[in-house]
Each structure stands twice: as structure tokens, then as C-alpha cells.
Amino acid sequence: MSVKTSHLPYETLIRRQVEDAGMQTAIANAQDTISANRQRVLDELGDTQSWRDRAAQLRHYVLENLDALL
């Protein structure tokens, strides 16, 4: 059983949200925050390619040894 919060059609509800200036501002602020936080973490990590390479090695190891690891 789903919870119904409105009797308006879905398309109408979406259109209202897309046109809502407050919602647009909130989304823009969230995107800016996420982007800034991502950049901060990348700066802390330093050489991100070496982290990606290590993650690929770990992924390969886990897949090759999944039966033993489980």
C-alpha cells in the first residue's frame, strides 16, 4: 500500500517542483556543496590515480578469490 500525498497528477506535481524557485535554489546550493566537498577530499587524497589503481587491484583480488573470501 502506497502513501498518497496529493490528488494531483504526477506530471503536475513535477512541473510545480521544476518551476519552484526555492527548489531550484536548494538544488543549486546542494550541487555547489557536493562539488566543493568532493574537491576538498580529492585535494586531501593527493594522487587520485594511484588510489584508483589500488582500488582496481583490490577489486580484481576480491573477484578472483571470492569463493575463499566468502
Short mmCIF file of N, CA and C in Angstrom, two decimals:
data_model
loop_
_atom_site.label_atom_id
_atom_site.label_comp_id
_atom_site.label_asym_id
_atom_site.label_seq_id
_atom_site.Cartn_x
_atom_site.Cartn_y
_atom_site.Cartn_z
N MET A 1 0.84 -1.18 0.00
CA MET A 1 0.00 0.00 0.00
C MET A 1 0.88 1.24 0.00
N SER A 2 0.64 2.11 -0.94
CA SER A 2 1.45 3.33 -1.03
C SER A 2 0.78 4.48 -0.29
N VAL A 3 1.58 5.46 0.07
CA VAL A 3 1.08 6.64 0.75
C VAL A 3 0.81 7.70 -0.30
N LYS A 4 -0.38 8.22 -0.32
CA LYS A 4 -0.75 9.24 -1.29
C LYS A 4 -0.72 10.60 -0.60
N THR A 5 0.09 11.50 -1.12
CA THR A 5 0.23 12.83 -0.50
C THR A 5 -0.50 13.92 -1.26
N SER A 6 -1.03 13.57 -2.44
CA SER A 6 -1.72 14.56 -3.25
C SER A 6 -2.66 13.84 -4.21
N HIS A 7 -3.68 14.56 -4.61
CA HIS A 7 -4.60 14.04 -5.61
C HIS A 7 -4.28 14.57 -7.01
N LEU A 8 -3.23 15.39 -7.09
CA LEU A 8 -2.84 15.96 -8.37
C LEU A 8 -2.08 14.93 -9.21
N PRO A 9 -2.17 15.04 -10.51
CA PRO A 9 -1.41 14.12 -11.38
C PRO A 9 0.10 14.31 -11.17
N TYR A 10 0.83 13.24 -11.37
CA TYR A 10 2.28 13.24 -11.20
C TYR A 10 2.95 14.33 -12.02
N GLU A 11 2.56 14.48 -13.27
CA GLU A 11 3.17 15.48 -14.15
C GLU A 11 2.99 16.89 -13.59
N THR A 12 1.82 17.16 -13.02
CA THR A 12 1.56 18.48 -12.43
C THR A 12 2.47 18.72 -11.23
N LEU A 13 2.62 17.71 -10.41
CA LEU A 13 3.49 17.84 -9.23
C LEU A 13 4.94 18.09 -9.64
N ILE A 14 5.41 17.36 -10.65
CA ILE A 14 6.78 17.55 -11.12
C ILE A 14 6.97 18.94 -11.71
N ARG A 15 6.02 19.38 -12.52
CA ARG A 15 6.11 20.71 -13.13
C ARG A 15 6.20 21.78 -12.05
N ARG A 16 5.40 21.65 -11.00
CA ARG A 16 5.44 22.62 -9.91
C ARG A 16 6.82 22.67 -9.26
N GLN A 17 7.41 21.49 -9.05
CA GLN A 17 8.73 21.45 -8.42
C GLN A 17 9.80 22.04 -9.33
N VAL A 18 9.72 21.76 -10.62
CA VAL A 18 10.70 22.28 -11.57
C VAL A 18 10.62 23.79 -11.66
N GLU A 19 9.43 24.31 -11.55
CA GLU A 19 9.23 25.76 -11.66
C GLU A 19 9.41 26.48 -10.33
N ASP A 20 9.58 25.76 -9.24
CA ASP A 20 9.68 26.34 -7.90
C ASP A 20 11.07 26.96 -7.71
N ALA A 21 11.12 28.28 -7.55
CA ALA A 21 12.40 28.99 -7.40
C ALA A 21 13.15 28.53 -6.15
N GLY A 22 12.43 28.27 -5.07
CA GLY A 22 13.07 27.79 -3.84
C GLY A 22 13.73 26.44 -4.05
N MET A 23 13.06 25.57 -4.79
CA MET A 23 13.62 24.26 -5.08
C MET A 23 14.86 24.38 -5.97
N GLN A 24 14.80 25.26 -6.95
CA GLN A 24 15.95 25.48 -7.83
C GLN A 24 17.15 25.98 -7.03
N THR A 25 16.91 26.90 -6.10
CA THR A 25 17.99 27.42 -5.25
C THR A 25 18.56 26.32 -4.37
N ALA A 26 17.68 25.51 -3.79
CA ALA A 26 18.13 24.42 -2.92
C ALA A 26 18.99 23.42 -3.69
N ILE A 27 18.58 23.08 -4.89
CA ILE A 27 19.34 22.13 -5.70
C ILE A 27 20.68 22.72 -6.10
N ALA A 28 20.69 23.98 -6.50
CA ALA A 28 21.94 24.64 -6.87
C ALA A 28 22.90 24.68 -5.68
N ASN A 29 22.39 24.99 -4.50
CA ASN A 29 23.23 25.02 -3.29
C ASN A 29 23.77 23.63 -2.97
N ALA A 30 22.92 22.62 -3.11
CA ALA A 30 23.36 21.24 -2.84
C ALA A 30 24.45 20.83 -3.82
N GLN A 31 24.29 21.17 -5.09
CA GLN A 31 25.31 20.84 -6.09
C GLN A 31 26.63 21.54 -5.78
N ASP A 32 26.56 22.81 -5.38
CA ASP A 32 27.77 23.54 -5.03
C ASP A 32 28.46 22.91 -3.83
N THR A 33 27.68 22.53 -2.81
CA THR A 33 28.24 21.91 -1.61
C THR A 33 28.89 20.58 -1.94
N ILE A 34 28.21 19.76 -2.72
CA ILE A 34 28.76 18.45 -3.10
C ILE A 34 30.05 18.63 -3.89
N SER A 35 30.05 19.56 -4.82
CA SER A 35 31.23 19.81 -5.64
C SER A 35 32.41 20.29 -4.79
N ALA A 36 32.14 21.20 -3.87
CA ALA A 36 33.21 21.73 -3.01
C ALA A 36 33.75 20.63 -2.09
N ASN A 37 32.86 19.82 -1.54
CA ASN A 37 33.30 18.73 -0.67
C ASN A 37 34.10 17.69 -1.44
N ARG A 38 33.67 17.39 -2.65
CA ARG A 38 34.39 16.43 -3.48
C ARG A 38 35.80 16.95 -3.78
N GLN A 39 35.90 18.21 -4.13
CA GLN A 39 37.21 18.79 -4.42
C GLN A 39 38.10 18.78 -3.19
N ARG A 40 37.53 19.08 -2.02
CA ARG A 40 38.30 19.08 -0.78
C ARG A 40 38.87 17.68 -0.51
N VAL A 41 38.05 16.66 -0.69
CA VAL A 41 38.50 15.29 -0.46
C VAL A 41 39.56 14.89 -1.48
N LEU A 42 39.35 15.25 -2.73
CA LEU A 42 40.36 14.94 -3.76
C LEU A 42 41.69 15.61 -3.44
N ASP A 43 41.64 16.83 -2.94
CA ASP A 43 42.87 17.53 -2.57
C ASP A 43 43.57 16.81 -1.41
N GLU A 44 42.78 16.29 -0.46
CA GLU A 44 43.35 15.57 0.67
C GLU A 44 43.98 14.25 0.23
N LEU A 45 43.37 13.59 -0.75
CA LEU A 45 43.88 12.30 -1.21
C LEU A 45 45.18 12.44 -1.99
N GLY A 46 45.34 13.54 -2.65
CA GLY A 46 46.55 13.73 -3.45
C GLY A 46 46.43 13.05 -4.79
N ASP A 47 47.33 12.10 -5.06
CA ASP A 47 47.38 11.41 -6.35
C ASP A 47 46.21 10.45 -6.48
N THR A 48 45.11 10.91 -7.04
CA THR A 48 43.90 10.08 -7.13
C THR A 48 44.07 8.90 -8.08
N GLN A 49 44.94 9.01 -9.05
CA GLN A 49 45.14 7.88 -9.97
C GLN A 49 45.71 6.67 -9.24
N SER A 50 46.61 6.90 -8.31
CA SER A 50 47.16 5.77 -7.56
C SER A 50 46.08 5.12 -6.70
N TRP A 51 45.15 5.91 -6.16
CA TRP A 51 44.02 5.35 -5.41
C TRP A 51 43.12 4.53 -6.32
N ARG A 52 42.89 5.02 -7.52
CA ARG A 52 42.07 4.27 -8.48
C ARG A 52 42.74 2.96 -8.87
N ASP A 53 44.04 3.01 -9.09
CA ASP A 53 44.79 1.80 -9.44
C ASP A 53 44.71 0.77 -8.31
N ARG A 54 44.89 1.23 -7.09
CA ARG A 54 44.83 0.33 -5.93
C ARG A 54 43.43 -0.27 -5.80
N ALA A 55 42.41 0.53 -6.00
CA ALA A 55 41.03 0.04 -5.93
C ALA A 55 40.79 -1.02 -7.00
N ALA A 56 41.35 -0.83 -8.19
CA ALA A 56 41.21 -1.82 -9.25
C ALA A 56 41.90 -3.11 -8.87
N GLN A 57 43.07 -3.01 -8.26
CA GLN A 57 43.78 -4.21 -7.80
C GLN A 57 42.97 -4.96 -6.75
N LEU A 58 42.41 -4.23 -5.82
CA LEU A 58 41.59 -4.86 -4.77
C LEU A 58 40.35 -5.52 -5.35
N ARG A 59 39.72 -4.85 -6.28
CA ARG A 59 38.53 -5.39 -6.94
C ARG A 59 38.87 -6.70 -7.66
N HIS A 60 39.99 -6.68 -8.37
CA HIS A 60 40.44 -7.88 -9.08
C HIS A 60 40.72 -9.02 -8.10
N TYR A 61 41.42 -8.71 -7.00
CA TYR A 61 41.73 -9.71 -6.00
C TYR A 61 40.46 -10.33 -5.42
N VAL A 62 39.50 -9.48 -5.06
CA VAL A 62 38.26 -9.97 -4.47
C VAL A 62 37.51 -10.87 -5.45
N LEU A 63 37.42 -10.45 -6.69
CA LEU A 63 36.70 -11.26 -7.67
C LEU A 63 37.40 -12.60 -7.94
N GLU A 64 38.73 -12.57 -7.95
CA GLU A 64 39.48 -13.81 -8.18
C GLU A 64 39.39 -14.76 -6.99
N ASN A 65 39.19 -14.23 -5.79
CA ASN A 65 39.20 -15.04 -4.59
C ASN A 65 37.87 -15.04 -3.84
N LEU A 66 36.81 -14.74 -4.54
CA LEU A 66 35.50 -14.59 -3.92
C LEU A 66 35.08 -15.86 -3.17
N ASP A 67 35.31 -17.01 -3.75
CA ASP A 67 34.90 -18.24 -3.08
C ASP A 67 35.61 -18.43 -1.75
N ALA A 68 36.88 -18.13 -1.70
CA ALA A 68 37.63 -18.27 -0.45
C ALA A 68 37.26 -17.19 0.57
N LEU A 69 36.96 -16.01 0.07
CA LEU A 69 36.62 -14.90 0.96
C LEU A 69 35.24 -15.06 1.58
N LEU A 70 34.36 -15.75 0.87
CA LEU A 70 33.01 -15.96 1.41
C LEU A 70 33.02 -17.15 2.34
#
